[in-house]
């Protein structure tokens, strides 16, 4: 693990934060879709295992992590201040698959949008023009980093469950409309499990190639503990930290 001093830890909404770290050492080699494990040093911050996070952005000398507070580890992380040291392990896992056909749909639920920033930063200009971001959340406050995503010049379709921004409803409703109209050739999706299950069902219904960035509890993150299993459709298990975190929707049982 590499020790790194936090540059900034900004609160973007009630539960969503942006952690900024200096881009150095092994972090320079990371590719979109891979992840890092972050450990807090101070034993006051109880969590034993480092927690996994996708890279949200890697430009201008800064690596950014977009995260939501859901439990002890992320709450402790939200309390870290500028100049404090944390430990980072990575790059881990596999990058996003390369066989993406365009038009490409990036379908994000909540903070699942995190990894798509880094993906778009590395995507060629002409392919960005054929990429649509479907980004949904419960309420407008949880749709974060909109100016950053708009700056890529991509088409963005927003939804909120309470109708406070974008179309009212689920992001998968908008996605299905465009799938039905034949506007999409590949889907890359990340978000809460109920949303990913719907995306998987839609991909099977419309026969559109789909990849899901999945999450499990990850104790080691490096292939030893075998605790990060996802069932394979044809028997056996994927180990998400090594085989994923992004897997074909057609090869997994959720
Ligand atoms: C490969 C990978 C990449 C990830 N990238 C990101 C990222 O970029 N940004 C980000 O915010 N999170 C990301 N996560 C999820 C993040 O790792 C977890 O939210 C975090 O480990 C939770 O730790 P905790 O100690 O705060 O919660 P815990 O104390 O471990 O859990 C507290 C409660 O929260 C629930 N919980 C745990 N994880 C989640 C979750 N993801 N969503 C909702 N509820 C949850 C648990 O079931 C439990 O009830 C990623 C996970 C993986 C596997
Ligand atoms: S987290 Fe230990 S094997 Fe995947």
PDB file of C-alpha atoms and ligand atoms in Angstrom:
ATOM      1  CA  UNK A   1       0.000   0.000   0.000  1.00  0.00           C
ATOM      2  CA  UNK A   2       1.176   3.471  -0.832  1.00  0.00           C
ATOM      3  CA  UNK A   3       0.884   6.329   1.662  1.00  0.00           C
ATOM      4  CA  UNK A   4      -0.647   9.461   0.195  1.00  0.00           C
ATOM      5  CA  UNK A   5      -1.584  12.848   1.616  1.00  0.00           C
ATOM      6  CA  UNK A   6      -5.119  13.994   0.877  1.00  0.00           C
ATOM      7  CA  UNK A   7      -5.306  17.168  -1.228  1.00  0.00           C
ATOM      8  CA  UNK A   8      -8.994  17.875  -0.613  1.00  0.00           C
ATOM      9  CA  UNK A   9     -12.128  16.096   0.560  1.00  0.00           C
ATOM     10  CA  UNK A  10     -15.098  18.098  -0.678  1.00  0.00           C
ATOM     11  CA  UNK A  11     -18.715  17.583   0.327  1.00  0.00           C
ATOM     12  CA  UNK A  12     -20.884  17.751  -2.816  1.00  0.00           C
ATOM     13  CA  UNK A  13     -24.263  16.865  -1.314  1.00  0.00           C
ATOM     14  CA  UNK A  14     -25.665  15.447   1.890  1.00  0.00           C
ATOM     15  CA  UNK A  15     -23.937  12.072   1.489  1.00  0.00           C
ATOM     16  CA  UNK A  16     -21.673  12.455  -1.560  1.00  0.00           C
ATOM     17  CA  UNK A  17     -18.027  13.554  -1.402  1.00  0.00           C
ATOM     18  CA  UNK A  18     -15.139  14.133  -3.802  1.00  0.00           C
ATOM     19  CA  UNK A  19     -11.746  12.991  -2.532  1.00  0.00           C
ATOM     20  CA  UNK A  20      -8.698  14.432  -4.279  1.00  0.00           C
ATOM     21  CA  UNK A  21      -5.302  12.739  -4.139  1.00  0.00           C
ATOM     22  CA  UNK A  22      -2.013  13.567  -5.848  1.00  0.00           C
ATOM     23  CA  UNK A  23      -1.477  11.544  -9.011  1.00  0.00           C
ATOM     24  CA  UNK A  24       1.753   9.648  -8.350  1.00  0.00           C
ATOM     25  CA  UNK A  25       3.465   6.240  -8.134  1.00  0.00           C
ATOM     26  CA  UNK A  26       1.351   3.220  -9.082  1.00  0.00           C
ATOM     27  CA  UNK A  27      -1.726   5.447  -9.431  1.00  0.00           C
ATOM     28  CA  UNK A  28      -0.338   6.691 -12.742  1.00  0.00           C
ATOM     29  CA  UNK A  29      -0.826   3.247 -14.305  1.00  0.00           C
ATOM     30  CA  UNK A  30      -4.511   2.894 -13.508  1.00  0.00           C
ATOM     31  CA  UNK A  31      -6.975   2.461 -16.384  1.00  0.00           C
ATOM     32  CA  UNK A  32     -10.690   3.328 -16.544  1.00  0.00           C
ATOM     33  CA  UNK A  33     -12.753   0.601 -14.868  1.00  0.00           C
ATOM     34  CA  UNK A  34     -10.028  -0.490 -12.465  1.00  0.00           C
ATOM     35  CA  UNK A  35     -10.281   0.317  -8.785  1.00  0.00           C
ATOM     36  CA  UNK A  36      -8.265   1.163  -5.691  1.00  0.00           C
ATOM     37  CA  UNK A  37      -8.521   0.120  -2.080  1.00  0.00           C
ATOM     38  CA  UNK A  38      -8.293   2.890   0.466  1.00  0.00           C
ATOM     39  CA  UNK A  39      -7.297   2.381   4.076  1.00  0.00           C
ATOM     40  CA  UNK A  40      -7.351   4.964   6.814  1.00  0.00           C
ATOM     41  CA  UNK A  41      -4.322   4.902   9.112  1.00  0.00           C
ATOM     42  CA  UNK A  42      -5.622   6.208  12.327  1.00  0.00           C
ATOM     43  CA  UNK A  43      -7.008   3.389  14.483  1.00  0.00           C
ATOM     44  CA  UNK A  44      -9.699   5.736  15.719  1.00  0.00           C
ATOM     45  CA  UNK A  45     -11.217   4.974  12.332  1.00  0.00           C
ATOM     46  CA  UNK A  46     -12.143   1.421  13.135  1.00  0.00           C
ATOM     47  CA  UNK A  47     -12.738  -0.310   9.746  1.00  0.00           C
ATOM     48  CA  UNK A  48     -10.255  -3.152   9.425  1.00  0.00           C
ATOM     49  CA  UNK A  49     -10.389  -3.818   5.724  1.00  0.00           C
ATOM     50  CA  UNK A  50      -9.543  -1.224   3.126  1.00  0.00           C
ATOM     51  CA  UNK A  51     -12.597  -0.183   1.095  1.00  0.00           C
ATOM     52  CA  UNK A  52     -12.747  -0.390  -2.739  1.00  0.00           C
ATOM     53  CA  UNK A  53     -13.382   2.694  -4.903  1.00  0.00           C
ATOM     54  CA  UNK A  54     -13.397   3.345  -8.627  1.00  0.00           C
ATOM     55  CA  UNK A  55     -11.290   6.200 -10.004  1.00  0.00           C
ATOM     56  CA  UNK A  56     -13.603   9.049 -10.979  1.00  0.00           C
ATOM     57  CA  UNK A  57     -11.063  11.313 -12.661  1.00  0.00           C
ATOM     58  CA  UNK A  58      -7.345  11.363 -13.350  1.00  0.00           C
ATOM     59  CA  UNK A  59      -6.288  14.660 -14.866  1.00  0.00           C
ATOM     60  CA  UNK A  60      -4.350  17.806 -14.018  1.00  0.00           C
ATOM     61  CA  UNK A  61      -2.113  16.044 -11.504  1.00  0.00           C
ATOM     62  CA  UNK A  62      -5.056  14.902  -9.410  1.00  0.00           C
ATOM     63  CA  UNK A  63      -6.809  11.590  -8.902  1.00  0.00           C
ATOM     64  CA  UNK A  64     -10.416  11.974  -7.802  1.00  0.00           C
ATOM     65  CA  UNK A  65     -12.691   9.507  -6.035  1.00  0.00           C
ATOM     66  CA  UNK A  66     -16.421  10.200  -5.950  1.00  0.00           C
ATOM     67  CA  UNK A  67     -17.991   8.426  -3.007  1.00  0.00           C
ATOM     68  CA  UNK A  68     -21.154   8.152  -1.000  1.00  0.00           C
ATOM     69  CA  UNK A  69     -21.313   7.688   2.755  1.00  0.00           C
ATOM     70  CA  UNK A  70     -23.116   4.397   3.432  1.00  0.00           C
ATOM     71  CA  UNK A  71     -21.427   2.948   6.537  1.00  0.00           C
ATOM     72  CA  UNK A  72     -18.486   3.088   8.941  1.00  0.00           C
ATOM     73  CA  UNK A  73     -15.665   3.158   6.398  1.00  0.00           C
ATOM     74  CA  UNK A  74     -17.103   5.830   4.148  1.00  0.00           C
ATOM     75  CA  UNK A  75     -18.205   7.909   7.150  1.00  0.00           C
ATOM     76  CA  UNK A  76     -14.633   7.794   8.477  1.00  0.00           C
ATOM     77  CA  UNK A  77     -13.340   8.735   5.018  1.00  0.00           C
ATOM     78  CA  UNK A  78     -15.686  11.731   4.890  1.00  0.00           C
ATOM     79  CA  UNK A  79     -14.014  13.045   8.073  1.00  0.00           C
ATOM     80  CA  UNK A  80     -10.505  12.992   6.614  1.00  0.00           C
ATOM     81  CA  UNK A  81      -9.068  16.456   6.010  1.00  0.00           C
ATOM     82  CA  UNK A  82      -6.533  18.022   3.695  1.00  0.00           C
ATOM     83  CA  UNK A  83      -2.964  16.936   4.531  1.00  0.00           C
ATOM     84  CA  UNK A  84      -3.958  13.751   6.393  1.00  0.00           C
ATOM     85  CA  UNK A  85      -2.353  10.530   5.203  1.00  0.00           C
ATOM     86  CA  UNK A  86      -4.249   7.533   3.845  1.00  0.00           C
ATOM     87  CA  UNK A  87      -3.013   4.298   2.237  1.00  0.00           C
ATOM     88  CA  UNK A  88      -3.932   3.336  -1.284  1.00  0.00           C
ATOM     89  CA  UNK A  89      -3.565  -0.042  -2.997  1.00  0.00           C
ATOM     90  CA  UNK A  90      -3.956  -0.408  -6.741  1.00  0.00           C
ATOM     91  CA  UNK A  91      -4.580  -0.530  -9.604  1.00  0.00           C
ATOM     92  CA  UNK A  92      -6.828  -3.546  -8.967  1.00  0.00           C
ATOM     93  CA  UNK A  93      -9.221  -5.487 -11.191  1.00  0.00           C
ATOM     94  CA  UNK A  94      -9.628  -5.284 -14.939  1.00  0.00           C
ATOM     95  CA  UNK A  95     -10.261  -2.180 -17.022  1.00  0.00           C
ATOM     96  CA  UNK A  96     -13.566  -1.716 -18.852  1.00  0.00           C
ATOM     97  CA  UNK A  97     -13.847  -4.126 -21.818  1.00  0.00           C
ATOM     98  CA  UNK A  98     -12.518  -2.887 -25.150  1.00  0.00           C
ATOM     99  CA  UNK A  99     -15.164  -4.391 -27.440  1.00  0.00           C
ATOM    100  CA  UNK A 100     -17.595  -1.513 -27.021  1.00  0.00           C
ATOM    101  CA  UNK A 101     -19.707  -0.680 -30.067  1.00  0.00           C
ATOM    102  CA  UNK A 102     -21.121   2.801 -30.551  1.00  0.00           C
ATOM    103  CA  UNK A 103     -23.588   4.438 -29.963  1.00  0.00           C
ATOM    104  CA  UNK A 104     -22.717   3.564 -26.373  1.00  0.00           C
ATOM    105  CA  UNK A 105     -25.040   4.059 -23.401  1.00  0.00           C
ATOM    106  CA  UNK A 106     -23.439   4.791 -20.043  1.00  0.00           C
ATOM    107  CA  UNK A 107     -26.191   4.014 -17.558  1.00  0.00           C
ATOM    108  CA  UNK A 108     -25.547   5.239 -14.021  1.00  0.00           C
ATOM    109  CA  UNK A 109     -27.561   5.073 -10.840  1.00  0.00           C
ATOM    110  CA  UNK A 110     -26.443   7.530  -8.149  1.00  0.00           C
ATOM    111  CA  UNK A 111     -22.765   7.465  -7.323  1.00  0.00           C
ATOM    112  CA  UNK A 112     -22.395   4.619  -9.849  1.00  0.00           C
ATOM    113  CA  UNK A 113     -21.613   7.458 -12.263  1.00  0.00           C
ATOM    114  CA  UNK A 114     -18.143   7.750 -10.675  1.00  0.00           C
ATOM    115  CA  UNK A 115     -16.116   5.583 -13.079  1.00  0.00           C
ATOM    116  CA  UNK A 116     -17.665   7.095 -16.216  1.00  0.00           C
ATOM    117  CA  UNK A 117     -15.755  10.348 -15.699  1.00  0.00           C
ATOM    118  CA  UNK A 118     -12.354   8.691 -16.082  1.00  0.00           C
ATOM    119  CA  UNK A 119     -13.736   6.604 -18.966  1.00  0.00           C
ATOM    120  CA  UNK A 120     -14.845   9.756 -20.831  1.00  0.00           C
ATOM    121  CA  UNK A 121     -11.537  11.513 -20.113  1.00  0.00           C
ATOM    122  CA  UNK A 122      -9.744   8.730 -22.009  1.00  0.00           C
ATOM    123  CA  UNK A 123     -12.338   8.273 -24.779  1.00  0.00           C
ATOM    124  CA  UNK A 124     -11.505   9.691 -28.224  1.00  0.00           C
ATOM    125  CA  UNK A 125     -13.364  12.873 -29.154  1.00  0.00           C
ATOM    126  CA  UNK A 126     -15.180  11.274 -32.114  1.00  0.00           C
ATOM    127  CA  UNK A 127     -16.467   8.428 -29.896  1.00  0.00           C
ATOM    128  CA  UNK A 128     -17.681  10.832 -27.204  1.00  0.00           C
ATOM    129  CA  UNK A 129     -20.069  12.210 -29.819  1.00  0.00           C
ATOM    130  CA  UNK A 130     -21.622   8.736 -30.015  1.00  0.00           C
ATOM    131  CA  UNK A 131     -21.935   8.302 -26.243  1.00  0.00           C
ATOM    132  CA  UNK A 132     -25.043   9.019 -24.187  1.00  0.00           C
ATOM    133  CA  UNK A 133     -24.987   9.295 -20.396  1.00  0.00           C
ATOM    134  CA  UNK A 134     -28.173   8.144 -18.668  1.00  0.00           C
ATOM    135  CA  UNK A 135     -27.850   9.356 -15.103  1.00  0.00           C
ATOM    136  CA  UNK A 136     -30.541   8.799 -12.500  1.00  0.00           C
ATOM    137  CA  UNK A 137     -30.882   9.381  -8.770  1.00  0.00           C
ATOM    138  CA  UNK A 138     -33.552   9.653  -6.113  1.00  0.00           C
ATOM    139  CA  UNK A 139     -33.478  13.453  -6.054  1.00  0.00           C
ATOM    140  CA  UNK A 140     -31.690  16.367  -7.762  1.00  0.00           C
ATOM    141  CA  UNK A 141     -29.158  16.767  -4.914  1.00  0.00           C
ATOM    142  CA  UNK A 142     -27.752  13.332  -5.709  1.00  0.00           C
ATOM    143  CA  UNK A 143     -27.077  14.182  -9.370  1.00  0.00           C
ATOM    144  CA  UNK A 144     -23.571  15.534  -8.867  1.00  0.00           C
ATOM    145  CA  UNK A 145     -20.706  16.738 -11.104  1.00  0.00           C
ATOM    146  CA  UNK A 146     -23.122  17.751 -13.875  1.00  0.00           C
ATOM    147  CA  UNK A 147     -20.910  20.602 -15.179  1.00  0.00           C
ATOM    148  CA  UNK A 148     -17.952  18.223 -15.342  1.00  0.00           C
ATOM    149  CA  UNK A 149     -19.949  15.691 -17.402  1.00  0.00           C
ATOM    150  CA  UNK A 150     -21.484  18.401 -19.628  1.00  0.00           C
ATOM    151  CA  UNK A 151     -17.965  19.610 -20.515  1.00  0.00           C
ATOM    152  CA  UNK A 152     -17.360  16.348 -22.433  1.00  0.00           C
ATOM    153  CA  UNK A 153     -19.974  17.498 -24.954  1.00  0.00           C
ATOM    154  CA  UNK A 154     -21.880  14.221 -24.691  1.00  0.00           C
ATOM    155  CA  UNK A 155     -25.634  13.828 -24.680  1.00  0.00           C
ATOM    156  CA  UNK A 156     -26.885  13.574 -21.081  1.00  0.00           C
ATOM    157  CA  UNK A 157     -30.292  12.263 -20.016  1.00  0.00           C
ATOM    158  CA  UNK A 158     -31.207  12.826 -16.376  1.00  0.00           C
ATOM    159  CA  UNK A 159     -33.900  11.282 -14.224  1.00  0.00           C
ATOM    160  CA  UNK A 160     -34.947  11.686 -10.606  1.00  0.00           C
ATOM    161  CA  UNK A 161     -37.454   9.556  -8.750  1.00  0.00           C
ATOM    162  CA  UNK A 162     -39.090  12.664  -7.245  1.00  0.00           C
ATOM    163  CA  UNK A 163     -39.025  14.666 -10.488  1.00  0.00           C
ATOM    164  CA  UNK A 164     -36.846  17.495  -9.068  1.00  0.00           C
ATOM    165  CA  UNK A 165     -34.459  17.338 -12.054  1.00  0.00           C
ATOM    166  CA  UNK A 166     -34.689  15.692 -15.463  1.00  0.00           C
ATOM    167  CA  UNK A 167     -37.491  13.290 -16.225  1.00  0.00           C
ATOM    168  CA  UNK A 168     -39.454  11.836 -13.319  1.00  0.00           C
ATOM    169  CA  UNK A 169     -38.948   8.096 -12.901  1.00  0.00           C
ATOM    170  CA  UNK A 170     -36.188   5.539 -13.215  1.00  0.00           C
ATOM    171  CA  UNK A 171     -33.160   5.913 -15.444  1.00  0.00           C
ATOM    172  CA  UNK A 172     -33.869   2.470 -16.886  1.00  0.00           C
ATOM    173  CA  UNK A 173     -37.199   3.784 -18.276  1.00  0.00           C
ATOM    174  CA  UNK A 174     -35.322   6.291 -20.460  1.00  0.00           C
ATOM    175  CA  UNK A 175     -32.750   3.678 -21.383  1.00  0.00           C
ATOM    176  CA  UNK A 176     -35.425   1.209 -22.459  1.00  0.00           C
ATOM    177  CA  UNK A 177     -37.080   3.799 -24.694  1.00  0.00           C
ATOM    178  CA  UNK A 178     -33.834   4.306 -26.618  1.00  0.00           C
ATOM    179  CA  UNK A 179     -33.090   0.573 -26.690  1.00  0.00           C
ATOM    180  CA  UNK A 180     -36.513  -0.048 -28.195  1.00  0.00           C
ATOM    181  CA  UNK A 181     -35.842   2.639 -30.823  1.00  0.00           C
ATOM    182  CA  UNK A 182     -32.575   0.921 -31.785  1.00  0.00           C
ATOM    183  CA  UNK A 183     -30.412   3.898 -30.732  1.00  0.00           C
ATOM    184  CA  UNK A 184     -27.891   1.902 -28.683  1.00  0.00           C
ATOM    185  CA  UNK A 185     -25.315  -0.752 -29.583  1.00  0.00           C
ATOM    186  CA  UNK A 186     -23.613  -1.329 -26.194  1.00  0.00           C
ATOM    187  CA  UNK A 187     -24.475  -0.536 -22.592  1.00  0.00           C
ATOM    188  CA  UNK A 188     -22.037   0.001 -19.742  1.00  0.00           C
ATOM    189  CA  UNK A 189     -23.858   0.294 -16.446  1.00  0.00           C
ATOM    190  CA  UNK A 190     -23.027   0.907 -12.802  1.00  0.00           C
ATOM    191  CA  UNK A 191     -25.292   1.561  -9.856  1.00  0.00           C
ATOM    192  CA  UNK A 192     -27.393  -0.125  -7.192  1.00  0.00           C
ATOM    193  CA  UNK A 193     -28.124  -3.837  -7.625  1.00  0.00           C
ATOM    194  CA  UNK A 194     -31.895  -3.413  -8.278  1.00  0.00           C
ATOM    195  CA  UNK A 195     -31.064  -1.084 -11.186  1.00  0.00           C
ATOM    196  CA  UNK A 196     -28.416  -3.453 -12.558  1.00  0.00           C
ATOM    197  CA  UNK A 197     -30.914  -6.324 -12.469  1.00  0.00           C
ATOM    198  CA  UNK A 198     -33.297  -4.273 -14.616  1.00  0.00           C
ATOM    199  CA  UNK A 199     -30.483  -3.348 -17.033  1.00  0.00           C
ATOM    200  CA  UNK A 200     -29.581  -7.036 -17.321  1.00  0.00           C
ATOM    201  CA  UNK A 201     -33.221  -7.969 -18.054  1.00  0.00           C
ATOM    202  CA  UNK A 202     -33.443  -5.232 -20.702  1.00  0.00           C
ATOM    203  CA  UNK A 203     -30.198  -6.339 -22.328  1.00  0.00           C
ATOM    204  CA  UNK A 204     -31.595  -9.856 -22.659  1.00  0.00           C
ATOM    205  CA  UNK A 205     -34.974  -8.623 -23.895  1.00  0.00           C
ATOM    206  CA  UNK A 206     -33.491  -6.393 -26.630  1.00  0.00           C
ATOM    207  CA  UNK A 207     -30.329  -8.448 -27.298  1.00  0.00           C
ATOM    208  CA  UNK A 208     -27.999  -5.492 -26.721  1.00  0.00           C
ATOM    209  CA  UNK A 209     -24.446  -6.181 -25.549  1.00  0.00           C
ATOM    210  CA  UNK A 210     -24.210  -5.019 -21.948  1.00  0.00           C
ATOM    211  CA  UNK A 211     -21.521  -4.817 -19.287  1.00  0.00           C
ATOM    212  CA  UNK A 212     -22.250  -4.290 -15.607  1.00  0.00           C
ATOM    213  CA  UNK A 213     -19.816  -2.840 -13.077  1.00  0.00           C
ATOM    214  CA  UNK A 214     -20.704  -4.849 -10.006  1.00  0.00           C
ATOM    215  CA  UNK A 215     -19.988  -4.466  -6.313  1.00  0.00           C
ATOM    216  CA  UNK A 216     -19.468  -7.027  -3.576  1.00  0.00           C
ATOM    217  CA  UNK A 217     -17.814  -6.850  -0.197  1.00  0.00           C
ATOM    218  CA  UNK A 218     -14.065  -7.165  -0.872  1.00  0.00           C
ATOM    219  CA  UNK A 219     -11.816  -8.202   1.991  1.00  0.00           C
ATOM    220  CA  UNK A 220      -8.483  -8.588   0.179  1.00  0.00           C
ATOM    221  CA  UNK A 221      -9.133  -7.197  -3.308  1.00  0.00           C
ATOM    222  CA  UNK A 222      -6.289  -9.272  -4.709  1.00  0.00           C
ATOM    223  CA  UNK A 223      -7.651 -12.792  -5.231  1.00  0.00           C
ATOM    224  CA  UNK A 224      -6.782 -14.481  -1.906  1.00  0.00           C
ATOM    225  CA  UNK A 225      -9.901 -14.527   0.239  1.00  0.00           C
ATOM    226  CA  UNK A 226     -12.379 -15.709  -2.451  1.00  0.00           C
ATOM    227  CA  UNK A 227     -15.049 -13.641  -0.744  1.00  0.00           C
ATOM    228  CA  UNK A 228     -16.113 -11.540  -3.723  1.00  0.00           C
ATOM    229  CA  UNK A 229     -18.065 -14.133  -5.690  1.00  0.00           C
ATOM    230  CA  UNK A 230     -20.657 -13.544  -8.409  1.00  0.00           C
ATOM    231  CA  UNK A 231     -22.438 -16.588  -9.862  1.00  0.00           C
ATOM    232  CA  UNK A 232     -21.625 -17.510 -13.457  1.00  0.00           C
ATOM    233  CA  UNK A 233     -24.533 -18.354 -15.725  1.00  0.00           C
ATOM    234  CA  UNK A 234     -22.872 -21.575 -16.892  1.00  0.00           C
ATOM    235  CA  UNK A 235     -21.816 -22.732 -13.418  1.00  0.00           C
ATOM    236  CA  UNK A 236     -19.074 -21.721 -11.019  1.00  0.00           C
ATOM    237  CA  UNK A 237     -18.192 -18.258  -9.827  1.00  0.00           C
ATOM    238  CA  UNK A 238     -16.450 -15.084 -10.907  1.00  0.00           C
ATOM    239  CA  UNK A 239     -14.151 -13.477  -8.354  1.00  0.00           C
ATOM    240  CA  UNK A 240     -15.059  -9.868  -8.807  1.00  0.00           C
ATOM    241  CA  UNK A 241     -11.739  -8.370  -7.686  1.00  0.00           C
ATOM    242  CA  UNK A 242      -9.830 -10.343 -10.341  1.00  0.00           C
ATOM    243  CA  UNK A 243     -12.363 -11.104 -13.101  1.00  0.00           C
ATOM    244  CA  UNK A 244     -14.241  -7.810 -12.717  1.00  0.00           C
ATOM    245  CA  UNK A 245     -15.485  -5.501 -11.468  1.00  0.00           C
ATOM    246  CA  UNK A 246     -17.074  -5.162 -14.934  1.00  0.00           C
ATOM    247  CA  UNK A 247     -18.652  -8.337 -16.326  1.00  0.00           C
ATOM    248  CA  UNK A 248     -20.889  -9.225 -19.245  1.00  0.00           C
ATOM    249  CA  UNK A 249     -24.554  -9.063 -18.205  1.00  0.00           C
ATOM    250  CA  UNK A 250     -25.156 -12.253 -20.160  1.00  0.00           C
ATOM    251  CA  UNK A 251     -22.579 -14.264 -18.196  1.00  0.00           C
ATOM    252  CA  UNK A 252     -23.729 -13.555 -14.651  1.00  0.00           C
ATOM    253  CA  UNK A 253     -26.610 -14.496 -12.364  1.00  0.00           C
ATOM    254  CA  UNK A 254     -27.619 -11.564 -10.147  1.00  0.00           C
TER     255      UNK A 254
HETATM  256  C1  LIG B   1     -14.970  -2.375  -7.285  1.00  0.00           C
HETATM  257  C2  LIG B   1     -15.768  -1.427  -6.435  1.00  0.00           C
HETATM  258  C3  LIG B   1     -15.737  -0.077  -6.718  1.00  0.00           C
HETATM  259  C4  LIG B   1     -16.473   0.817  -5.932  1.00  0.00           C
HETATM  260  N1  LIG B   1     -16.434   2.144  -6.239  1.00  0.00           N
HETATM  261  C5  LIG B   1     -17.122   3.017  -5.481  1.00  0.00           C
HETATM  262  C6  LIG B   1     -17.087   4.415  -5.779  1.00  0.00           C
HETATM  263  O1  LIG B   1     -16.413   4.858  -6.713  1.00  0.00           O
HETATM  264  N2  LIG B   1     -17.812   5.242  -4.982  1.00  0.00           N
HETATM  265  C7  LIG B   1     -18.558   4.777  -3.922  1.00  0.00           C
HETATM  266  O2  LIG B   1     -19.202   5.569  -3.235  1.00  0.00           O
HETATM  267  N3  LIG B   1     -18.601   3.463  -3.625  1.00  0.00           N
HETATM  268  C8  LIG B   1     -17.900   2.582  -4.373  1.00  0.00           C
HETATM  269  N4  LIG B   1     -17.940   1.253  -4.057  1.00  0.00           N
HETATM  270  C9  LIG B   1     -18.715   0.839  -2.894  1.00  0.00           C
HETATM  271  C10 LIG B   1     -17.898   1.094  -1.628  1.00  0.00           C
HETATM  272  O3  LIG B   1     -16.761   0.267  -1.632  1.00  0.00           O
HETATM  273  C11 LIG B   1     -18.767   0.781  -0.411  1.00  0.00           C
HETATM  274  O4  LIG B   1     -19.809   1.723  -0.352  1.00  0.00           O
HETATM  275  C12 LIG B   1     -17.943   0.846   0.850  1.00  0.00           C
HETATM  276  O5  LIG B   1     -17.021  -0.221   0.888  1.00  0.00           O
HETATM  277  C13 LIG B   1     -18.852   0.766   2.054  1.00  0.00           C
HETATM  278  O6  LIG B   1     -18.031   0.777   3.184  1.00  0.00           O
HETATM  279  P1  LIG B   1     -18.587   1.266   4.579  1.00  0.00           P
HETATM  280  O7  LIG B   1     -17.607   0.838   5.609  1.00  0.00           O
HETATM  281  O8  LIG B   1     -18.932   2.709   4.522  1.00  0.00           O
HETATM  282  O9  LIG B   1     -19.936   0.491   4.726  1.00  0.00           O
HETATM  283  P2  LIG B   1     -20.132  -0.867   5.535  1.00  0.00           P
HETATM  284  O10 LIG B   1     -20.009  -0.575   6.998  1.00  0.00           O
HETATM  285  O11 LIG B   1     -19.274  -1.918   4.945  1.00  0.00           O
HETATM  286  O12 LIG B   1     -21.636  -1.117   5.196  1.00  0.00           O
HETATM  287  C14 LIG B   1     -22.632  -0.339   5.866  1.00  0.00           C
HETATM  288  C15 LIG B   1     -23.976  -0.571   5.259  1.00  0.00           C
HETATM  289  O13 LIG B   1     -23.986  -0.053   3.938  1.00  0.00           O
HETATM  290  C16 LIG B   1     -24.361  -1.054   3.042  1.00  0.00           C
HETATM  291  N5  LIG B   1     -23.572  -0.865   1.853  1.00  0.00           N
HETATM  292  C17 LIG B   1     -22.309  -1.291   1.642  1.00  0.00           C
HETATM  293  N6  LIG B   1     -21.924  -0.952   0.417  1.00  0.00           N
HETATM  294  C18 LIG B   1     -22.957  -0.278  -0.145  1.00  0.00           C
HETATM  295  C19 LIG B   1     -23.175   0.322  -1.388  1.00  0.00           C
HETATM  296  N7  LIG B   1     -22.258   0.287  -2.344  1.00  0.00           N
HETATM  297  N8  LIG B   1     -24.362   0.940  -1.629  1.00  0.00           N
HETATM  298  C20 LIG B   1     -25.316   0.971  -0.692  1.00  0.00           C
HETATM  299  N9  LIG B   1     -25.172   0.404   0.509  1.00  0.00           N
HETATM  300  C21 LIG B   1     -24.025  -0.218   0.779  1.00  0.00           C
HETATM  301  C22 LIG B   1     -24.054  -2.368   3.713  1.00  0.00           C
HETATM  302  O14 LIG B   1     -24.899  -3.393   3.223  1.00  0.00           O
HETATM  303  C23 LIG B   1     -24.334  -2.040   5.144  1.00  0.00           C
HETATM  304  O15 LIG B   1     -25.694  -2.176   5.429  1.00  0.00           O
HETATM  305  C24 LIG B   1     -17.236   0.338  -4.837  1.00  0.00           C
HETATM  306  C25 LIG B   1     -17.261  -1.025  -4.554  1.00  0.00           C
HETATM  307  C26 LIG B   1     -16.551  -1.901  -5.340  1.00  0.00           C
HETATM  308  C27 LIG B   1     -16.586  -3.364  -5.035  1.00  0.00           C
HETATM  309  S1  LIG B   2     -11.795  -9.704  -2.480  1.00  0.00           S
HETATM  310 FE1  LIG B   2     -10.572 -11.359  -1.833  1.00  0.00          FE
HETATM  311  S2  LIG B   2     -10.628 -12.682  -3.552  1.00  0.00           S
HETATM  312 FE2  LIG B   2     -11.727 -10.947  -4.213  1.00  0.00          FE
END
